[in-house]
Tab-separated table of C-alpha atoms and ligand atoms in Angstrom:
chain	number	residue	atom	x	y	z
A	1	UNK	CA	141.531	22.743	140.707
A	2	UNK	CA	138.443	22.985	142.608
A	3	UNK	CA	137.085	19.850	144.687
A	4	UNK	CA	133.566	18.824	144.498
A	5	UNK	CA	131.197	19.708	146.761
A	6	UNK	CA	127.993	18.177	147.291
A	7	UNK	CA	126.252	18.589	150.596
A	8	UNK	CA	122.798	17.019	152.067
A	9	UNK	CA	120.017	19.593	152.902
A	10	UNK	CA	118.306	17.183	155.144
A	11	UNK	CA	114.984	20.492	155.580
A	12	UNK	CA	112.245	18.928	157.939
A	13	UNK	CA	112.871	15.334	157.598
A	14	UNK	CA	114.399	12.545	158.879
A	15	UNK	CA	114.586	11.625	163.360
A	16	UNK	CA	116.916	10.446	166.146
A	17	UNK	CA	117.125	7.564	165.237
A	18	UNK	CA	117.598	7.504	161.479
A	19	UNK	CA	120.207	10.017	161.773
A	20	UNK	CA	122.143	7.907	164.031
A	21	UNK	CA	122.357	5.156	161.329
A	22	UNK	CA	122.812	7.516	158.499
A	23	UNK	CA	125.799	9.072	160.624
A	24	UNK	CA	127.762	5.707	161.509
A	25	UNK	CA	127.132	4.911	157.604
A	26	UNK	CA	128.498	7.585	156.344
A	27	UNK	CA	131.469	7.905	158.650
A	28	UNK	CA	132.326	4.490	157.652
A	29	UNK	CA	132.324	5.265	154.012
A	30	UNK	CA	134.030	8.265	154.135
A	31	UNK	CA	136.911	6.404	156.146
A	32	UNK	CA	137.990	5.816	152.412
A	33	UNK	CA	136.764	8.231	150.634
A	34	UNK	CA	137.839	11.730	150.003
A	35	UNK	CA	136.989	12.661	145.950
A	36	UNK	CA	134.758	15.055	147.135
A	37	UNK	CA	133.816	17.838	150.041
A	38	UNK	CA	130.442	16.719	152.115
A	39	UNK	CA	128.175	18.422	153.481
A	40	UNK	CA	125.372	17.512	156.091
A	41	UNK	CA	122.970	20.347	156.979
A	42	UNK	CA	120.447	18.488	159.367
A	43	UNK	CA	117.145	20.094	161.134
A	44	UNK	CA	119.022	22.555	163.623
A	45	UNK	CA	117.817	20.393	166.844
A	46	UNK	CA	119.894	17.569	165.636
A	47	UNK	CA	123.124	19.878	165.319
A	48	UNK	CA	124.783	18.921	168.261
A	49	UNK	CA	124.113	14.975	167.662
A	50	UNK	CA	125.368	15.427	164.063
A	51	UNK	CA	128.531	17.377	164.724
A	52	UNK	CA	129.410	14.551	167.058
A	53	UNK	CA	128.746	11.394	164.618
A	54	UNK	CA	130.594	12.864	162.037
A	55	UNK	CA	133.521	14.206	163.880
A	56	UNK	CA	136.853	13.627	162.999
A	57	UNK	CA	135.596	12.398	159.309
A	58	UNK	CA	135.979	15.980	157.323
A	59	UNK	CA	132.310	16.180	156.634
A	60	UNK	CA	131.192	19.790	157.341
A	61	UNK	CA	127.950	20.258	159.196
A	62	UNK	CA	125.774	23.428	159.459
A	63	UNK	CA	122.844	24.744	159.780
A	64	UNK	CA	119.927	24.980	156.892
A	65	UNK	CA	119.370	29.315	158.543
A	66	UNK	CA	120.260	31.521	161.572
A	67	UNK	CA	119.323	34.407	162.993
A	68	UNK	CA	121.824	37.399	162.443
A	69	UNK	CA	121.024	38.450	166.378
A	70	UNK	CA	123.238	37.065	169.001
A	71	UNK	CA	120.001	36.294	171.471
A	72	UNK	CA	116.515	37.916	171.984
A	73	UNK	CA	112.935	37.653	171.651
A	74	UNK	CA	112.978	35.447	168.078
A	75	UNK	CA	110.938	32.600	169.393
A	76	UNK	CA	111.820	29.477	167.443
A	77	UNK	CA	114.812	31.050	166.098
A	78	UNK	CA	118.102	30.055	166.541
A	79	UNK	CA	121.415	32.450	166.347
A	80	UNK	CA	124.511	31.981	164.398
A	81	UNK	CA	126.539	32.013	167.408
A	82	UNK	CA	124.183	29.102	168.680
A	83	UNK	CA	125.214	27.089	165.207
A	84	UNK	CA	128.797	28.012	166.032
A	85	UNK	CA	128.302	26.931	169.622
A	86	UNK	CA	127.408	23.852	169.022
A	87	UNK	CA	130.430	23.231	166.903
A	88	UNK	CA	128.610	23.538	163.294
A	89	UNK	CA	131.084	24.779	161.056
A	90	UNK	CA	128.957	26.020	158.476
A	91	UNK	CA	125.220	27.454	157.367
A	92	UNK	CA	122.833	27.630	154.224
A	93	UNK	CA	121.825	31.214	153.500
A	94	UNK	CA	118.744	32.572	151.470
A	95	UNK	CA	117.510	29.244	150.781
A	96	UNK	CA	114.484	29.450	148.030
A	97	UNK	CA	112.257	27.968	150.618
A	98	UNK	CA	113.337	30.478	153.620
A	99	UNK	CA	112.572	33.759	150.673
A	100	UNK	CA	109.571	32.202	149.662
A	101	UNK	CA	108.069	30.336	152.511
A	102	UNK	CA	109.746	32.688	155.840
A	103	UNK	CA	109.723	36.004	153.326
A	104	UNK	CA	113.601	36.535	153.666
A	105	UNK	CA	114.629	39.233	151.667
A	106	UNK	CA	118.172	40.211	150.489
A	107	UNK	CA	118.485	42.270	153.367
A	108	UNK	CA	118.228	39.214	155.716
A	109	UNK	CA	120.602	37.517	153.413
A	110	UNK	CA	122.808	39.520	153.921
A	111	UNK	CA	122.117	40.592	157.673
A	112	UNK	CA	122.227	36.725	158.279
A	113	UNK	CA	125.971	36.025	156.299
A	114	UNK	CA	127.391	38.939	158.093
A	115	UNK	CA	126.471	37.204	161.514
A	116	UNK	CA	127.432	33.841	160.151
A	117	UNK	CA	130.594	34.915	159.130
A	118	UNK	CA	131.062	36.971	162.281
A	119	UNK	CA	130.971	33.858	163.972
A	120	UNK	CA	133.445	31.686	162.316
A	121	UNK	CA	130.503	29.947	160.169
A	122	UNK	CA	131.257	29.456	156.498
A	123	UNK	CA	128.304	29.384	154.225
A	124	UNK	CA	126.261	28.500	151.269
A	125	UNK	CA	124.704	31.369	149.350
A	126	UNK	CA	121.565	30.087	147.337
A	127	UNK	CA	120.195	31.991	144.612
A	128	UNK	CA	117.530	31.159	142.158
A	129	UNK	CA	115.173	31.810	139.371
A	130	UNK	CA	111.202	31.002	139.484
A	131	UNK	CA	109.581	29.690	136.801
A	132	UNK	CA	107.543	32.742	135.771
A	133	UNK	CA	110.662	34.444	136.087
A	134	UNK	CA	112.659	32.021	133.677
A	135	UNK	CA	109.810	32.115	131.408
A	136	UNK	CA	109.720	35.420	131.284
A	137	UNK	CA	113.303	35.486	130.093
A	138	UNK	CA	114.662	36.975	133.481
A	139	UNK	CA	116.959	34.330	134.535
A	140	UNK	CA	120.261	36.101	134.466
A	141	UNK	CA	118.554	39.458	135.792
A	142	UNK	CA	117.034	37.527	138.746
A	143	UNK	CA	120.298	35.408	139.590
A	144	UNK	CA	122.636	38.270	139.147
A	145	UNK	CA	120.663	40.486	141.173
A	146	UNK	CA	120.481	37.713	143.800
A	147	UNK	CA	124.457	37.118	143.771
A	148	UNK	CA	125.504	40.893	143.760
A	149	UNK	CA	123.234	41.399	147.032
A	150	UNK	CA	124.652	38.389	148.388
A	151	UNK	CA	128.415	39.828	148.086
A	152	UNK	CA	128.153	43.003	148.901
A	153	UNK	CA	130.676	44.313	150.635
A	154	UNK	CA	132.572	41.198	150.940
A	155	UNK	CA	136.332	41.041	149.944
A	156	UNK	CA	138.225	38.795	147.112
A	157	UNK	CA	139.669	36.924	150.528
A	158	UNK	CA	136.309	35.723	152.275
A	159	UNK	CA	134.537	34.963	149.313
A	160	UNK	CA	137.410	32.431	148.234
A	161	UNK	CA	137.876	30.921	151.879
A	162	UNK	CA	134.856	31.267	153.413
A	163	UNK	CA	131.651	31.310	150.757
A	164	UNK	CA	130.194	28.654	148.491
A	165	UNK	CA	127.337	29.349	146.130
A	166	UNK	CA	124.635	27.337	145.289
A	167	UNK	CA	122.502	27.933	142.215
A	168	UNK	CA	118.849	26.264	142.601
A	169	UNK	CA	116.714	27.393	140.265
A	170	UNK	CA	112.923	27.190	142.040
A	171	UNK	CA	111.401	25.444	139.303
A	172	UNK	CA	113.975	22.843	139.779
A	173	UNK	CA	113.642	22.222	143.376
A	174	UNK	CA	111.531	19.104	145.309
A	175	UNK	CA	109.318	18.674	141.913
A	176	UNK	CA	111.407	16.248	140.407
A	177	UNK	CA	112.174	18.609	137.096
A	178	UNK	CA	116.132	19.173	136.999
A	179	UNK	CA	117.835	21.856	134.944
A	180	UNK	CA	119.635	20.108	131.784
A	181	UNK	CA	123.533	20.184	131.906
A	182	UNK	CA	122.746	23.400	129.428
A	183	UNK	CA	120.888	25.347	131.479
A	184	UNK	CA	122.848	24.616	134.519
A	185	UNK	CA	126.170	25.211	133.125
A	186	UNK	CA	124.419	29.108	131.304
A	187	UNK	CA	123.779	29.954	134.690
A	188	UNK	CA	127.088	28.779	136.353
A	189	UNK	CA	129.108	30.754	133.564
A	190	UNK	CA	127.722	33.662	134.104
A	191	UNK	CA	127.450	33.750	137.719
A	192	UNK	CA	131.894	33.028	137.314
A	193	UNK	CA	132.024	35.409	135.118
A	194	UNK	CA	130.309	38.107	137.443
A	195	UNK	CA	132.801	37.147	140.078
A	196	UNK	CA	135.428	37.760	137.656
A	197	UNK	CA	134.274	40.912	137.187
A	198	UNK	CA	133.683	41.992	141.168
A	199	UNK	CA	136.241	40.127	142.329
A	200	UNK	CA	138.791	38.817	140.009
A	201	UNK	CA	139.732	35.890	138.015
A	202	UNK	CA	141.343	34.431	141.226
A	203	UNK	CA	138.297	34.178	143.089
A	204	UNK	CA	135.911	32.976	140.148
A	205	UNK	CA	138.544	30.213	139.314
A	206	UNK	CA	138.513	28.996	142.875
A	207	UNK	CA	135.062	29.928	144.273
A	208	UNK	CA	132.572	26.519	144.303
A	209	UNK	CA	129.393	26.856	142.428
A	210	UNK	CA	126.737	23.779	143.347
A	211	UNK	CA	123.673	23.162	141.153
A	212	UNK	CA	120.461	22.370	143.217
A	213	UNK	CA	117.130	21.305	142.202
A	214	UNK	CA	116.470	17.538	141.623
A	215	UNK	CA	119.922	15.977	141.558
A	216	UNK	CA	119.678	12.240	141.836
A	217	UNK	CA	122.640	9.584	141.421
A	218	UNK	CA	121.279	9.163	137.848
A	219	UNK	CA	121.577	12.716	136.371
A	220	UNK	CA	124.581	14.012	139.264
A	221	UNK	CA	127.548	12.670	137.063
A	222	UNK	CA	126.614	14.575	133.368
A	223	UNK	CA	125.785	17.841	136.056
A	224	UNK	CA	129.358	17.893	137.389
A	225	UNK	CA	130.511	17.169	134.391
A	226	UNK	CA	129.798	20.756	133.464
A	227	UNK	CA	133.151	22.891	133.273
A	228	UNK	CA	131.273	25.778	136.087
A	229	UNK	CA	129.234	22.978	138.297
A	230	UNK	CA	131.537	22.077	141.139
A	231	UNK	CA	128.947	20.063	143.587
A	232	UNK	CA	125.606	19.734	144.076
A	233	UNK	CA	122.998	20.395	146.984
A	234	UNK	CA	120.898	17.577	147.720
A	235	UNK	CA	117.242	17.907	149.345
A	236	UNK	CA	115.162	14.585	148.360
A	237	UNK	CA	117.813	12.458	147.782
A	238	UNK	CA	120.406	12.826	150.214
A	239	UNK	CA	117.985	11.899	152.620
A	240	UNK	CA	118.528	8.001	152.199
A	241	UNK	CA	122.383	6.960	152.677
A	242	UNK	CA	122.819	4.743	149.989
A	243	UNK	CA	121.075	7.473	147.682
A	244	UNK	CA	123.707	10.226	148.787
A	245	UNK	CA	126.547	8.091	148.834
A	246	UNK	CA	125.938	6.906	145.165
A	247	UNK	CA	126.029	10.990	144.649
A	248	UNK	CA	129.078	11.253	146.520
A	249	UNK	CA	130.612	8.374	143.938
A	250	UNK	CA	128.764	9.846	141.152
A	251	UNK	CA	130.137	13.379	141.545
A	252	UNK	CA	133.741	12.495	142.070
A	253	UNK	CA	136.145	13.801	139.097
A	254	UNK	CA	135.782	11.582	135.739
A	255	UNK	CA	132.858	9.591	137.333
B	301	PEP	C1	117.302	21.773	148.043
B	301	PEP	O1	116.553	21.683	148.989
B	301	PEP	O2	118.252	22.568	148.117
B	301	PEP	C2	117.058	20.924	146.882
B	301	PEP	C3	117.775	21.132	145.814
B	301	PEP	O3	116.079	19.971	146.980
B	301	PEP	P1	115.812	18.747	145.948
B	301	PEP	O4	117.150	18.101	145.721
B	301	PEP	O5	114.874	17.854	146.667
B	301	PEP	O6	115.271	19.330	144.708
């Protein structure tokens, strides 16, 4: 039985002070609470101040990207070891925005997991389709593609403990369009079944597979309720505490 999943991706938004009170709001709730795995991946300067609200709660917080490089000239870069230093427990990889926005190829998805996972971080593989691309009828090609260079090399054992993939499909994400349950669930199935294949039916059956791309409290319950959609990541509206935590209660297991 795999437990939900549904983590915050917080990108460039939110402050200081907001975080605070999202923090101490969420710690509260999730005092009773525990139907599903969070997630809170904040703007990396507000790693240290989110690691400490949410200590002791189970929430897992990481990092939205790293650096695979322990230090060096990367000017407004930070390492993996610096997420791990800080006591993050976790990171996004290959995010549609870092490909498409910072140019990260599959190489630096991978360059950037082996690092992560190097230093104790587990993380969130994100792979995706465009829209030209899904128009195009490329879908599978494109996310397959994406997933086998994201696992390459790794073993049954760290892909079942350590990784978590996330399937966003571009289209889908900040505009407010969200795959329907049938296109989500297409995509999930056949990413589980390629694990199946690379890695065994042990692995697919436990590995968590999030849908992202404009999951809101009103469409996260018939999402979930997809046999191959364990979780969700949340840009736009995890950002607002009562928004995420009527996710949280919306994803939970017959919601
Ligand atoms: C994301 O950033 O991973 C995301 C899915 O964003 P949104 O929920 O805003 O579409």
């Amino acid at each position: 039985m795999r437990k939900p999943y549904i983590a915050a991706n917080w990108k460039m938004n939110l402050d200081a002070d907001a975080i605070d009170e999202f923090c101490a709001e969420l710690s509260e709730f999730l005092l009773d609470f525990d139907a599903v795995r969070v997630g809170v991946f904040p703007p990396s300067l507000y790693l240290p101040q989110v690691v400490r609200a949410l200590a002791g709660t189970g929430a897992v917080v990481g990092a939205q990207s790293c650096r695979p490089e322990a230090s060096g000239a990367f000017t407004g870069e930070i390492a993996a070891r610096m997420v791990a230093d800080v006591g993050a427990k976790a990171t996004l990889i290959g995010h549609s925005e870092r490909r498409q926005i910072f140019g990260e190829t599959d190489a630096d998805v991978v360059a950037r997991r082996d690092a992560a996972l190097a230093e104790g971080l587990d993380v969130i593989l994100c792979v995706g389709e465009t829209l030209e691309e899904r128009e195009a009828g490329r879908t599978n090609e494109v996310v397959i593609g994406q997933l086998e260079a994201a696992l390459a090399d790794l073993t049954p054992d760290v892909v079942r403990e350590r990784v978590t993939l996330a399937y966003e499909p571009v289209w889908a994400i900040g505009t407010g369009k969200t795959a329907t349950p049938d296109q989500a669930q297409e995509v999930h199935a056949s990413i589980r079944a390629r694990l199946a294949e690379g890695l065994g039916g042990e692995v697919a059956s436990a590995t968590i597979i999030q849908y992202g791309g404009s999951v809101k409290p009103d469409n996260v319950s018939e999402l979930m309720a997809c046999p191959d959609v364990d979780g969700a990541l949340v840009g736009g509206a995890s950002l607002q505490l009562e928004s995420f935590v009527a996710l949280l209660r919306g994803g939970q297991p017959g919601a």
